[in-house]
Every structure is written in C-alpha cells, then in structure tokens.
Coordinates of C-alpha atoms in Angstrom, one line a residue:
X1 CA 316.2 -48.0 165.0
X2 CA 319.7 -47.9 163.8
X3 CA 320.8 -44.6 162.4
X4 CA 321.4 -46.5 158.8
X5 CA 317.6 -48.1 159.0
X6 CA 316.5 -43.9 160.2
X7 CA 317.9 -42.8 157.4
X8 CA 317.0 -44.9 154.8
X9 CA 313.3 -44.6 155.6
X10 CA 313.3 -41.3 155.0
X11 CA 312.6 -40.0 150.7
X12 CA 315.5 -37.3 151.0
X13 CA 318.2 -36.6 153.5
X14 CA 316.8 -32.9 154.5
X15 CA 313.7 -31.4 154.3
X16 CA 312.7 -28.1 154.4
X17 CA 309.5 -26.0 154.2
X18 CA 309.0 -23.8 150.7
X19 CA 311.0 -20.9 152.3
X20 CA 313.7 -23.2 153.6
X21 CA 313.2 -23.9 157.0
X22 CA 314.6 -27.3 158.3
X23 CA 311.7 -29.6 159.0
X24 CA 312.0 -32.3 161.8
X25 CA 311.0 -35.8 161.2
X26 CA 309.1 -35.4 164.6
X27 CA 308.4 -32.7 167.0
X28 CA 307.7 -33.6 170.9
X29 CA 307.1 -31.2 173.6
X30 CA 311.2 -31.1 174.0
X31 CA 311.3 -28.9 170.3
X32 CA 309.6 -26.0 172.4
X33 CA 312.6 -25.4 175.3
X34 CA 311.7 -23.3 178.2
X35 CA 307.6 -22.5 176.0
X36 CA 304.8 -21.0 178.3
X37 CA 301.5 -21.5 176.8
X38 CA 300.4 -19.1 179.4
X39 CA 302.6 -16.4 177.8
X40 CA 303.4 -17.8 174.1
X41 CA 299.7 -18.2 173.5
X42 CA 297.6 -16.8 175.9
X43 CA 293.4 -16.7 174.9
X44 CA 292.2 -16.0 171.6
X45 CA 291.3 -12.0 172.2
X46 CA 293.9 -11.5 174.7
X47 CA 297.4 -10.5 175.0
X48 CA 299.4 -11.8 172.7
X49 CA 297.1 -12.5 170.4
X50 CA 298.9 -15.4 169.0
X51 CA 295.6 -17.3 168.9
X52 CA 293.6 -14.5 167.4
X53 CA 292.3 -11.4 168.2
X54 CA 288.9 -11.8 168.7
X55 CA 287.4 -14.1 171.6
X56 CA 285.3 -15.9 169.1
X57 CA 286.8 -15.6 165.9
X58 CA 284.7 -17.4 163.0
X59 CA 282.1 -18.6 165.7
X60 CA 280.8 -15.2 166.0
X61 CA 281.3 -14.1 162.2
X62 CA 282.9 -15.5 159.5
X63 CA 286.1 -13.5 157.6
X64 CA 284.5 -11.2 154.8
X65 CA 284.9 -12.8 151.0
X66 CA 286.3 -10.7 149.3
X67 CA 287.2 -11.2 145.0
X68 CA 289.3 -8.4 143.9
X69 CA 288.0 -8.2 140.5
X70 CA 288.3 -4.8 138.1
X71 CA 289.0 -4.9 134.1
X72 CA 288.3 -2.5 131.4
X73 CA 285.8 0.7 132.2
X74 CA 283.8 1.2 135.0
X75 CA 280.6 0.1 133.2
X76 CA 282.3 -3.6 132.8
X77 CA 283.6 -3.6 136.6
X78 CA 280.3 -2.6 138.1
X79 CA 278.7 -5.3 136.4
X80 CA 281.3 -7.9 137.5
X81 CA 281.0 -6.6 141.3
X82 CA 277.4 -6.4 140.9
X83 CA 277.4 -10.3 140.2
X84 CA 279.5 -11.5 142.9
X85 CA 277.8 -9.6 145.6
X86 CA 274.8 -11.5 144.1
X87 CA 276.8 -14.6 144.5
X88 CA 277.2 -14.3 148.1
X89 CA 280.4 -12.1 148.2
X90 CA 280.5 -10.0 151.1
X91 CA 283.0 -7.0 150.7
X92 CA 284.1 -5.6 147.0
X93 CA 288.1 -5.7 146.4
X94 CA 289.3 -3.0 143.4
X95 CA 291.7 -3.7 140.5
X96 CA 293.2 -0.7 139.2
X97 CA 294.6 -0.3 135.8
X98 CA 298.4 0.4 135.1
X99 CA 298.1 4.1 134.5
X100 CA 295.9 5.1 137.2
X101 CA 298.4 2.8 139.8
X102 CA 301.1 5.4 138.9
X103 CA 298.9 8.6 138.2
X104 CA 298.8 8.8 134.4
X105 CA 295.1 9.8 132.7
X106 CA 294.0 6.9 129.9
X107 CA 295.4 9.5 127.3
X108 CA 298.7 10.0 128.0
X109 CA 301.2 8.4 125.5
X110 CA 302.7 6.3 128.4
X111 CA 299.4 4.5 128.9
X112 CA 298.8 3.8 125.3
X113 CA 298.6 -0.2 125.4
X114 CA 297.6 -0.4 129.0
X115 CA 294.2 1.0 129.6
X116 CA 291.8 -1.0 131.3
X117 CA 294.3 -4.3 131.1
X118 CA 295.1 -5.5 134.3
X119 CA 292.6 -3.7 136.6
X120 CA 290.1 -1.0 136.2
X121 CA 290.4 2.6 134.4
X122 CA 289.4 5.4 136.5
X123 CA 290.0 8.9 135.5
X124 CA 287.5 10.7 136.8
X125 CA 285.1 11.3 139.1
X126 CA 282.5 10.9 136.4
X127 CA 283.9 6.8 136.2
X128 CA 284.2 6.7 140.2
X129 CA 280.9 7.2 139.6
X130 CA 279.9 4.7 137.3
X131 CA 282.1 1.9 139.2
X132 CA 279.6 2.0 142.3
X133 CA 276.2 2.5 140.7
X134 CA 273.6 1.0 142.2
X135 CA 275.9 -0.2 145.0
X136 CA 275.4 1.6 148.2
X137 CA 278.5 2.6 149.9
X138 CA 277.3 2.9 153.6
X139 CA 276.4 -1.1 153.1
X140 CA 279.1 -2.4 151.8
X141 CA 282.9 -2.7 153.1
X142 CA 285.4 -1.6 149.8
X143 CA 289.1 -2.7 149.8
X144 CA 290.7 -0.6 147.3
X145 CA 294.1 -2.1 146.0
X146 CA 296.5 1.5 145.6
X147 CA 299.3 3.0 146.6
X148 CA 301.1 6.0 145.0
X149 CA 297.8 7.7 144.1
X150 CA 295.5 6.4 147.2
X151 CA 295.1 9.6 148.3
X152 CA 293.1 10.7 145.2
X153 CA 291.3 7.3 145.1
X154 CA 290.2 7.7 148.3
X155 CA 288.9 10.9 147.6
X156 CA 287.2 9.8 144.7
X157 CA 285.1 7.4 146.9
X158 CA 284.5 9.8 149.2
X159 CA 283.1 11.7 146.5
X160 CA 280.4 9.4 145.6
X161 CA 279.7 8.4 149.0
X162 CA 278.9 12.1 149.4
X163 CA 276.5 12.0 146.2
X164 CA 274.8 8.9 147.6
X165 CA 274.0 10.5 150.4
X166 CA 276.2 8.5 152.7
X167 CA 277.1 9.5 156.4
X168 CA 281.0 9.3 155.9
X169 CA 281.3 7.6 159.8
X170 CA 279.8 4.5 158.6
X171 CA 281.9 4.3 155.3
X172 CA 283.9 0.8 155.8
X173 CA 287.1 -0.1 154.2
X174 CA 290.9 -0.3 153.3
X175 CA 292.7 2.1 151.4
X176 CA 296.2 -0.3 150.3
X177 CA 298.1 3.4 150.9
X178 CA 301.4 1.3 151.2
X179 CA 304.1 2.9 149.5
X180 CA 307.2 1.4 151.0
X181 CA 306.5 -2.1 149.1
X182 CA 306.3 -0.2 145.8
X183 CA 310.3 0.5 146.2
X184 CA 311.0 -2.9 147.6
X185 CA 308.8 -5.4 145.7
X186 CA 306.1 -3.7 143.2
X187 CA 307.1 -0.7 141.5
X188 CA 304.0 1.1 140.9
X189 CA 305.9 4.5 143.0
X190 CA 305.1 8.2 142.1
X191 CA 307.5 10.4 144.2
X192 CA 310.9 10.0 146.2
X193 CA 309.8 8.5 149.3
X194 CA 309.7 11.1 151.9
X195 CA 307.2 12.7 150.2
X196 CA 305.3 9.9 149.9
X197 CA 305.9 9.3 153.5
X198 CA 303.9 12.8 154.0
X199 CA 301.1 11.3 152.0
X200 CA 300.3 7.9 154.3
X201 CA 300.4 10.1 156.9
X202 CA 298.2 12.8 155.3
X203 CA 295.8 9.9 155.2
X204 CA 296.0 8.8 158.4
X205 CA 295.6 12.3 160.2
X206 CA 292.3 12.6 157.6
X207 CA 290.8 9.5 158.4
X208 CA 291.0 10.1 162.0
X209 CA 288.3 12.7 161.7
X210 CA 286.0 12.3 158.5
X211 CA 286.5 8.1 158.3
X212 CA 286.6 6.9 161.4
X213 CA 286.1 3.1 160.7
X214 CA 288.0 3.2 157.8
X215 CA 291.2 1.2 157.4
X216 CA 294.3 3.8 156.2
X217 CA 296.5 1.1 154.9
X218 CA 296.8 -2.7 154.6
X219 CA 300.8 -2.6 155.1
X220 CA 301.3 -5.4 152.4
X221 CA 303.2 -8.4 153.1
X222 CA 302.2 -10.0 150.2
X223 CA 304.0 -8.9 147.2
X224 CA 307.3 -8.8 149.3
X225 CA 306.4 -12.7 149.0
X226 CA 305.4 -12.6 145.7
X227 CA 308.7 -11.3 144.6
X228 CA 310.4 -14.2 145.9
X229 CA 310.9 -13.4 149.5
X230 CA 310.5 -16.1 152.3
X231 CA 308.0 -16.7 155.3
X232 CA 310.0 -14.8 157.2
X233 CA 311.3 -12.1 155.1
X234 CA 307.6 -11.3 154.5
X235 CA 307.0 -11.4 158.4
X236 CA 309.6 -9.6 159.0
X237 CA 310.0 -6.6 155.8
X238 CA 306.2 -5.8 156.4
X239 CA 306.3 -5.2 159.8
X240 CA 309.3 -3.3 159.4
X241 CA 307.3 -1.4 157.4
X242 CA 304.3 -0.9 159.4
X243 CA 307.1 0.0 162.2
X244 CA 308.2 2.4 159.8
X245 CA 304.6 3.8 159.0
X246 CA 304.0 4.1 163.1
X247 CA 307.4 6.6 163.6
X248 CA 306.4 8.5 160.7
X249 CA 302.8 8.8 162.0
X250 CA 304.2 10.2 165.2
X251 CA 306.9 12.2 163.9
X252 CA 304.3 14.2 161.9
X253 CA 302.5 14.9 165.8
X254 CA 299.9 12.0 165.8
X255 CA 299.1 10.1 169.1
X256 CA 299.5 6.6 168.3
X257 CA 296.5 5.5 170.2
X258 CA 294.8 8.1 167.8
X259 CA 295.3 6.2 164.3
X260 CA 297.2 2.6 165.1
X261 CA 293.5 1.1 165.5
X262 CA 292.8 1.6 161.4
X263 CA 296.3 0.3 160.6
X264 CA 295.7 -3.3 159.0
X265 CA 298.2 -6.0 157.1
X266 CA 298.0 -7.8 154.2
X267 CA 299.7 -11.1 153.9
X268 CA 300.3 -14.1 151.0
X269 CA 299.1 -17.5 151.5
X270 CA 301.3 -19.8 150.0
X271 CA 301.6 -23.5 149.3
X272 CA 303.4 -24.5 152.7
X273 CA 300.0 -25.2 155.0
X274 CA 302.2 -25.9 158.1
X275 CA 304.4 -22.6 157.5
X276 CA 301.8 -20.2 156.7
X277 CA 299.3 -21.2 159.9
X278 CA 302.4 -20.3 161.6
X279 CA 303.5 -17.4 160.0
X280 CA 300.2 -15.2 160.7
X281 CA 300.8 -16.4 164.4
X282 CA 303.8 -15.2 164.9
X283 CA 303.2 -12.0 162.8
X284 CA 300.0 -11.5 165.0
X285 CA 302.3 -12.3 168.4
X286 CA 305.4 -10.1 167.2
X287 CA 303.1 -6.9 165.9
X288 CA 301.6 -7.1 169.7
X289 CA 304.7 -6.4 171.4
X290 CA 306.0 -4.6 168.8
X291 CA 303.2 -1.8 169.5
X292 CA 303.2 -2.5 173.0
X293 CA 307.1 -2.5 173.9
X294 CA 308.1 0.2 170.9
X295 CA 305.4 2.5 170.9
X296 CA 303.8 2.3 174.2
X297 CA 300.2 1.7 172.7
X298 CA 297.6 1.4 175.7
X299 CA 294.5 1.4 173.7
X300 CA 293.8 -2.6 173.3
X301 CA 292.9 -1.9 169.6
X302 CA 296.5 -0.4 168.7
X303 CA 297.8 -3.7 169.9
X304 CA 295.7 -5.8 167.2
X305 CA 297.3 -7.1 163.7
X306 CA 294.2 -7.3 161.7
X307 CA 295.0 -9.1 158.1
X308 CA 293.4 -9.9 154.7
X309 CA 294.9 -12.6 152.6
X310 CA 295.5 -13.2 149.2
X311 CA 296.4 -16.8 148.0
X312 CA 299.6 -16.4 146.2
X313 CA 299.6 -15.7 142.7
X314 CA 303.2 -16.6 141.9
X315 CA 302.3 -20.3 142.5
X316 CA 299.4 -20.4 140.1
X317 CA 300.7 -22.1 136.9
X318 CA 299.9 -22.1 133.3
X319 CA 300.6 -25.4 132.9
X320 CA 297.3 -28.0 133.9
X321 CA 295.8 -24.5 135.1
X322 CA 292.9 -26.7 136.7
X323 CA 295.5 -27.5 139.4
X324 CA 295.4 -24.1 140.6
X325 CA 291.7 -24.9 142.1
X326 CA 294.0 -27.1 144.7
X327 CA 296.4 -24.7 145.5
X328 CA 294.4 -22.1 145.8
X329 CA 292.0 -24.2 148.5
X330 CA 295.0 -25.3 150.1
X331 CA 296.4 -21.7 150.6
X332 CA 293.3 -20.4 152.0
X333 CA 292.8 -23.0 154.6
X334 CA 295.8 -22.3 155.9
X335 CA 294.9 -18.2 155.6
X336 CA 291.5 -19.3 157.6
X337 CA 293.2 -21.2 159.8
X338 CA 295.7 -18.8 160.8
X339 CA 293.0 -16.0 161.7
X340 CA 292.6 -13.8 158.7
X341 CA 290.0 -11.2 158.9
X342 CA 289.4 -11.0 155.0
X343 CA 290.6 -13.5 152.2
X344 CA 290.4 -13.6 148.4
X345 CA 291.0 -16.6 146.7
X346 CA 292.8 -16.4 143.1
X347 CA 291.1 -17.8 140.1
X348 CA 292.1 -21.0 138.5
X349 CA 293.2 -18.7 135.0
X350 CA 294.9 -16.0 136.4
X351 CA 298.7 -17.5 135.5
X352 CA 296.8 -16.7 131.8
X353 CA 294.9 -13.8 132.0
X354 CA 292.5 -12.0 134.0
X355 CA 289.5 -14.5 135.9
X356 CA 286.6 -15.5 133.5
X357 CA 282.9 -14.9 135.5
X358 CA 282.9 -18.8 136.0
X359 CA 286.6 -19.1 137.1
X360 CA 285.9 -16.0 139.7
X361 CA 282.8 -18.1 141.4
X362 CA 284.8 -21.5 141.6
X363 CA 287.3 -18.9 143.3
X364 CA 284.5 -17.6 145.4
X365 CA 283.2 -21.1 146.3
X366 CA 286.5 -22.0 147.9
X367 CA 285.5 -19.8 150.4
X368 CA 282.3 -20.7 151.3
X369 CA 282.8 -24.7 150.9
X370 CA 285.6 -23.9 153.7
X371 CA 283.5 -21.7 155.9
X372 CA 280.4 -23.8 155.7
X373 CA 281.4 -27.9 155.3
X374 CA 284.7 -28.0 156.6
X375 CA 284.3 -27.7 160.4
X376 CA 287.4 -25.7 160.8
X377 CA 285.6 -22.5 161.9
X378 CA 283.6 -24.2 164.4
X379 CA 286.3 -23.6 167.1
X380 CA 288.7 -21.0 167.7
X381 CA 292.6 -21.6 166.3
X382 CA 292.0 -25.8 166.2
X383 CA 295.9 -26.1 165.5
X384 CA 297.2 -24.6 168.7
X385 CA 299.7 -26.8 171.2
X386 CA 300.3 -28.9 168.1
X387 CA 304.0 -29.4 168.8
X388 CA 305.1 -28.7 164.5
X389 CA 303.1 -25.7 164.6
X390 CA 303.9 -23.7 168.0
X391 CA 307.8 -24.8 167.2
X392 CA 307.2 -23.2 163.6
X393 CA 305.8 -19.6 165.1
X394 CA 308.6 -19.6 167.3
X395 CA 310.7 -19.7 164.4
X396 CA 309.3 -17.4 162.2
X397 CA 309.2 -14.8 165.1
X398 CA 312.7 -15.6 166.0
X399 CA 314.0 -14.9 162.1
X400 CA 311.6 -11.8 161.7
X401 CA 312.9 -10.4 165.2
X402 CA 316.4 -10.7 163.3
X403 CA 316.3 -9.0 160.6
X404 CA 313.9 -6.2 162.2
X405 CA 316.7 -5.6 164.7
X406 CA 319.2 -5.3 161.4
X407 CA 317.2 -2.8 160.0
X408 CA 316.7 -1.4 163.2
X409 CA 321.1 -1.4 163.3
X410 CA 320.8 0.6 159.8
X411 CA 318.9 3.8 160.8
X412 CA 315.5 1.6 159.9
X413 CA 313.2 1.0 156.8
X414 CA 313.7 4.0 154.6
X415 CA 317.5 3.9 155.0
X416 CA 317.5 -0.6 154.3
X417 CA 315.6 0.4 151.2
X418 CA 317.0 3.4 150.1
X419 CA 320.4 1.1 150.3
X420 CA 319.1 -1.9 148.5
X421 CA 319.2 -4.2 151.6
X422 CA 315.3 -5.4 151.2
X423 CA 315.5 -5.5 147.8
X424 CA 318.8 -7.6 147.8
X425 CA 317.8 -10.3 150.1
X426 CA 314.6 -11.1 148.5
X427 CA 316.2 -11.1 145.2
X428 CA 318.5 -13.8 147.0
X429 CA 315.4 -16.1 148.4
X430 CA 314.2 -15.5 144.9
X431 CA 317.0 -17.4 143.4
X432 CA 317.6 -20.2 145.7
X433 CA 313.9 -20.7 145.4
X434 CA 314.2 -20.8 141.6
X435 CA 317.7 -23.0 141.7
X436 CA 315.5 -25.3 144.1
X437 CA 313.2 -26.1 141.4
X438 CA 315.1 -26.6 138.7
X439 CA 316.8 -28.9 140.5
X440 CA 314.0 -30.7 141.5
X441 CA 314.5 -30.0 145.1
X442 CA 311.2 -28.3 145.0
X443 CA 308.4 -29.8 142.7
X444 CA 305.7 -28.4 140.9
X445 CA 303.0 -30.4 139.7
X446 CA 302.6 -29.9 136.0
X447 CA 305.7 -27.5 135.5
X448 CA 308.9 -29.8 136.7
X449 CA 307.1 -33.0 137.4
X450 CA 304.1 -34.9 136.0
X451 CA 303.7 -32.8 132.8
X452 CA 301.3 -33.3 130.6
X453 CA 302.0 -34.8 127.0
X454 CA 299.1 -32.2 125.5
X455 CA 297.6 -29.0 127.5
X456 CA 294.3 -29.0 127.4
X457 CA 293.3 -25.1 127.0
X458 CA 290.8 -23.5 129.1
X459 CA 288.8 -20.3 128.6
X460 CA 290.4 -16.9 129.0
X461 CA 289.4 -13.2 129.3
X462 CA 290.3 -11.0 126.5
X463 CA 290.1 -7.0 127.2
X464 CA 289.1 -5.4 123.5
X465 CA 291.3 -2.7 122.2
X466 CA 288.1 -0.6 121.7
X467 CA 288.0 -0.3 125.3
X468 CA 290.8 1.8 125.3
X469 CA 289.3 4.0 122.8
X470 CA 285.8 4.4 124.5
X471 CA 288.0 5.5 127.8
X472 CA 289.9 8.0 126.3
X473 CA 286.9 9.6 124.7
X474 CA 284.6 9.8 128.0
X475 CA 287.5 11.5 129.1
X476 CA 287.5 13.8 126.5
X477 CA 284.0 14.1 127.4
X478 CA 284.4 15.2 130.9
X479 CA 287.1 17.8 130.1
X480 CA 285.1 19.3 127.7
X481 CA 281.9 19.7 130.4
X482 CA 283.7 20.9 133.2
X483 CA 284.0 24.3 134.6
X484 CA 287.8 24.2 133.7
X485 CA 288.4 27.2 135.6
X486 CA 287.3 26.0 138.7
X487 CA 289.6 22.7 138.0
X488 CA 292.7 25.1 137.5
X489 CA 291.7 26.6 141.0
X490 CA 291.6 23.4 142.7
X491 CA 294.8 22.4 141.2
X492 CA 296.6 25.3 142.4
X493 CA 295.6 25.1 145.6
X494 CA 296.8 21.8 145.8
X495 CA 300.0 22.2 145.2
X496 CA 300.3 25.4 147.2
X497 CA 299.2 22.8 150.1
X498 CA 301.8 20.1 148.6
X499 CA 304.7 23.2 149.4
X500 CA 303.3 24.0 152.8
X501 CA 303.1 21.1 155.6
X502 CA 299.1 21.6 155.6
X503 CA 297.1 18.0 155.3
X504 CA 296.7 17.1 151.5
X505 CA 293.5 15.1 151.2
X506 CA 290.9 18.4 151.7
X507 CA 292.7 20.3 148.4
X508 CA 292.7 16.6 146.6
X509 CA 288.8 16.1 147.4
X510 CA 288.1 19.5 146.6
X511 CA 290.1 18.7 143.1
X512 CA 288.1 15.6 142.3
X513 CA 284.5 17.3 143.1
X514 CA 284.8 19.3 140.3
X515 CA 286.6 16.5 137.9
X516 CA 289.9 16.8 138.3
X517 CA 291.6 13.7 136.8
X518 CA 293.8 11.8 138.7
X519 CA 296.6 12.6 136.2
X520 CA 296.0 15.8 136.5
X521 CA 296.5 15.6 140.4
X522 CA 299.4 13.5 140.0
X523 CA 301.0 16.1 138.1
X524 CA 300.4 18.8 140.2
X525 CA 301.9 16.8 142.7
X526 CA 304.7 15.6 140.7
X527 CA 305.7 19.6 140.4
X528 CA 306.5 19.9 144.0
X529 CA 307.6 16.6 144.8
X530 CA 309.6 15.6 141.8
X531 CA 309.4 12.0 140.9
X532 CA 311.1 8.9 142.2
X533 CA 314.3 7.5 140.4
X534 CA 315.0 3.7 141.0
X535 CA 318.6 2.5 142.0
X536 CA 319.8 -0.6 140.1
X537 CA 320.4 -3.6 143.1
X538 CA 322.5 -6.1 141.5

C-alpha cells in the first residue's frame, strides 16, 4: 500500500492509549528489539514474576472479592458487610468517614456536616465493636482503607479480635498505612511527614511479631491515578514510594527479609484494557529487581508485588450512569488479567452517591461472571508473547525506571514531594487528559459524545442527618461510662512514647482498650508531632 492509501485508512492520524502512549497500527516480533522471553518473562511464580507470582494463579484460587462498602454508624455498615458476605463476597473492604480519615471524633466542630457521609464513623472501640458483630475475625480477611490514623484503626481491630477470642497469628489483612499518597494525591494527612514516616514503620516492626500474616500497607497506586496521573506515573510514583517505605523500614534497624513479605500494592484499573494488563506486568517485573538489585532481598517472598485493584472511580460518570456497569467490567478484566490478588469493582451510582444494596451486587457479580463464565482464569497470564502487550510492559517499565531514577537524582521520595515535583507532574497529565477531552481527542460516552436528550434517573443512597446526631450521642455515651482516669493514663503514656523513639502501636492499643477515641489519640499525637502544613504547587 501507498503511504497516501496507509493513511487514509486509518480514523485519525495518531493514536495513543488513555495516558498517551503512541499506539502502533501493528506490532510484529521486530517491536520487541534484542526481548528474551527467557529473562523478560520467565514462569508464572518465578523470577521476574512478570507473568505472576504464583505458579498457578486463578487455577489454584481465585483473587478474593472484595466490596469496599462502609456508610453511616457501625450498626448500618455491619448490616451491609453482613449481606455481601452472604452474597458470595469473600474478604470485607472498610470505608471510613471523613473525620476519622484525619483523626477528628464525630463531635468536633470540623466534622459537623461530615459524619458517617462518605465512609463509616468510628470513634470508639465501643463502634469497632459493633462494625464486626457477628463476623468472626480469625475467618475472614479485612482490608481497611486508612492512612494518617491506621495505627489506631489497627489497634482497634485488634481489640475486638482480642474480645472474640481470636488467636492474633491467624488475623488476615491490609492495613492501607500509606501516607506518602496523602501529600501527593489524597490529602487525608495528620502530621509533617517524617513523623508519619515513624508511624508506617511503627507498624511494620509491630506486625512482625503480633500479626504475622497481616499485610502493613497496600502502597496505593491508585489515587495517584485517580488524580489524573498516567500509567506510568502511577507505576512509577508508587513504587517510588514503596522504595521509599523499604529505606525507611531499614533505617529505623529492620532486616528487610523481616517485614518486605507483608508489604502489598494497590493499583487503579482504568479504561485502557491493553495498557493496564501491561501496567501490572511491568510493575510486578520492576518491583522484583527493584528488591532484589536495591535492597538485596534473598527471601523469595520479599521479591513478590502482591496487588489489589480498584476499578477507577474517576471514569465512572453521572451521565447514562448505567454505562458505568461496562466500564467497570472492562477495567476488571484487565485487573484479572493482569494478576491481581484482590479486586473491587465500583458500583454503577457511585459518580452520584454512595452504592445502593442492588448497585453493590451488580458490582459484585462482575466478579463472579468473570471468574466463573469467562474462561480467562482457566490458564495462567493467557495474554503473554502477544507482540502489543509485551512491547507495552516494556514501555511502561522503561518510563517508570525514568522517573524513579529522577527521584532517585533528587535525594528520593520525601525530598520530590516535599518540592512539589509528584504533585506537579500529575497535575500536568491531569490537564492534557482534560484538554484531550474537550477536544474530543478522547471520548466519553455519554459526557462528550452520544449524550442523551433526557437522563433517565436512577436510585441513589441518601445518608440521614439524624445519623449524625445518634453518633455523636453514643459518643457521649461512651465518655460518660468510661474509667476516664485510666484513659488520661493511657494518653499520657502515649505521647511520652510519641517523644521517645519506643514502638507506638503497644501505648495506642493500650489507649483504645479502655475507649480512648481516635480523636483523642490523634491529639495526643498531634502535641508532639505538630501537624502537617500543605505547600501551594502551582
């Protein structure tokens, strides 16, 4: 063919995956110069782990569904999680409210307006309590979605693990406990970040001992690309990040064979099919070597990028919300297909309020309609040697190696984010992507193209105001019970800890067994550690 009869055959003259990457109109085996399979892939289980880090993958066990679900009180969550688990889901995912994200009680002024809105309230160990009843904790594997105040969360299950009678070894689980994302992407931060740094790593040292098979942080990937960042930005910022987390780990005199096997990731499935598959290869491949190389890991298990997924919020839409049931399938094939070890599909509403019951099992069905009547888990990573995807992981890696050694150039993770360097270039992907659509470069059914005359409204999930007011007063309720003496002990203990260098978690568990409120905690905290002040990036 002519060049004029090439071109004209194709719909646009460039084209590009959602984060930009140039997309060929053919790949052959010459788009992968001088690639080993025998070293760029290896066997699923083996060194690199580019095709997954189990020998069997989903033939031996399917990923664990998990719905992260929490809204109101603790009474209304517990019934939500006890209907899903009797709905087939496998592992329980927690929403947190605003105010006990960023360690504020449900009656502080600040939280007036907030309480129980996007996530769950928990104050107490008293509503700790109530969120689990009747739900064993030994049996069931509990992903708990916070960062500044993880440590007292934690705690706080812990807690009621201990009431149930539990043997803490077999507690199972992920403690988010990713604070570095809060100053790039999220927000929800307590304290400057080197304290905070001394928290993680609090956790980590803890966990070693009285949680062994617990997870001590999902290093989060995925609101990095839910603030706009691309594939690679969110490859490459969150293992930055978990590069970060490792130094600090060691720095503070842990062996990094000693808590790198509960370190885990948490990554965004998007709308690109082709570009996600690839982007949890090459984020498994790069984190391998990247423990291996850097850190001189020699237990297997160190080696291992173990991931939950989250289909991406920011591409849900209120506009012909039913559409969302697509994406939302779409994303996590490609999060099955690329290896995840836990997923959680979004709910068709969410771009309007918090899931409906019957939104949250459509979400939930995703799941199991791909696990069981798809055929895709029937074989270990099906898309491998296809010539678009192994040239697409070799990219990714390529661009995330970059900008790691960048960071690397600036003294690493806390100095690129203390400067505004993260923040920067995401708020840069953010805009082309947003210049891209209103362009029509990039389409979006419903929003930019193929709009609907008439929305047809669907049903939504209202939190009632009196919510609020029942929280506040079963907090009142607890103060007013509690040996307040014994709480002021606790407290003061804590923070004598906080100005030492002695682990946190024992004087924060000792604190919440006898209802100390995680504002209260906070606060003590907050004296000794002061509290973080954001620098405008512009």
């Amino acid at each position: 063919m002519s060049d004029t009869k090439t071109k004209s055959a194709d719909r646009k003259v460039r084209f590009t995956t959602v984060s930009g990457l140039p997309i060929e109109r053919l790949y052959t085996e010459e788009s992968l110069p001088n690639w080993d399979p025998e070293e760029a892939l290896g066997y699923p289980g083996e060194f690199p782990y580019t095709r997954g880090i189990y020998p069997t993958v989903y033939r031996g066990r399917f990923w664990t569904m998990r719905q992260y679900a929490g809204f109101g009180t603790a009474v209304e969550s517990n019934q939500r999680y006890r209907y899903l688990l009797s709905k087939g889901q496998e592992g329980l995912s927690v929403a947190f409210d605003l105010p006990t994200q960023i360690g504020m009680d449900s009656d502080d002024p600040l939280a007036r307006g907030e309480v129980g809105k996007v996530g769950v309230a928990i104050d107490s160990l008293e509503d700790m309590e109530t969120l689990f009843d009747g739900i064993p904790l030994e049996k069931v594997s509990t992903s708990m979605t916070i960062n500044a105040t993880a440590a007292i969360l934690l705690c706080l299950y812990v807690a009621v693990a201990k009431k149930q009678g539990a043997n803490l070894a077999k507690l199972s689980g992920t403690v988010q406990n990713d604070i570095l994302k809060e100053y790039i992407a999220r927000g929800t931060y307590i304290y400057p970040v080197r304290p905070a740094m001394r928290i993680v790593t609090d956790i980590f040292a803890w966990c070693r001992d009285s949680l062994p098979k617990w997870n001590t942080i999902s290093i989060s990937g995925y609101h990095i690309r839910e603030a706009g960042s691309t594939a690679i930005q969110e490859v490459a910022f969150s293992l930055a990040d978990g590069i970060a987390y490792v130094q600090a780990a060691l720095d503070a005199g842990l062996g990094v064979d000693d808590f790198a096997p509960q370190l885990s990731f948490f990554f965004n499935a998007h709308n690109d099919l082709l570009e996600e598959i690839a982007k949890y290869r090459a984020a498994r491949r790069l984190w391998a070597r990247i423990m291996r190389d850097r850190f001189a890991a020699r237990d297997p298990r160190s080696l291992l990028l173990r991931f939950h997924v989250q289909t991406a919020g920011s591409s849900l839409t209120a506009q012909q919300p039913e559409n969302n049931i697509v994406r939302v399938a779409i994303q996590a094939l490609a999060a099955v297909l690329g290896g995840c070890q836990s997923l959680h599909t979004n709910s068709l509403d969410e771009a309007l309020a918090l899931p409906t019951e019957d939104a949250a099992l459509i979400a939930l069905r995703t799941q199991q309609i791909i696990a069981h009547e798809t055929g895709v888990t029937n074989t270990v990573d099906p898309v491998a040697g296809s010539y678009a995807i192994e040239h697409l992981t070799n990219e990714i890696e390529r661009g995330a190696v970059a900008y790691i050694e960048k960071i690397d150039a600036m003294g690493g993770m806390l100095r690129a984010i203390e400067n505004g360097f993260v923040q920067g270039e995401i708020q840069k992907a953010a805009y082309e992507f947003q210049r891209a659509i209103e362009k029509k470069e990039q389409i979006v059914v419903g929003v930019n193209d193929f709009v609907n005359e008439e929305e047809r409204p669907v049903p939504t999930l209202r939190i009632d105001a009196e919510i609020e007011r029942s929280q506040v007063a079963r907090l009142n309720a607890v103060r007013a019970k509690r040996d307040s003496a014994r709480v002021q002990s606790a407290l003061a203990e804590l923070q004598r800890r906080a100005a030492s260098t002695e682990n946190l978690l024992p004087g924060i568990l000792a604190a919440v067994e006898n209802y100390a409120t995680v504002g209260e905690i906070s606060t003590a905290l907050r004296r000794v550690f002061g509290e973080y002040q954001e620098s405008v990036v512009i």
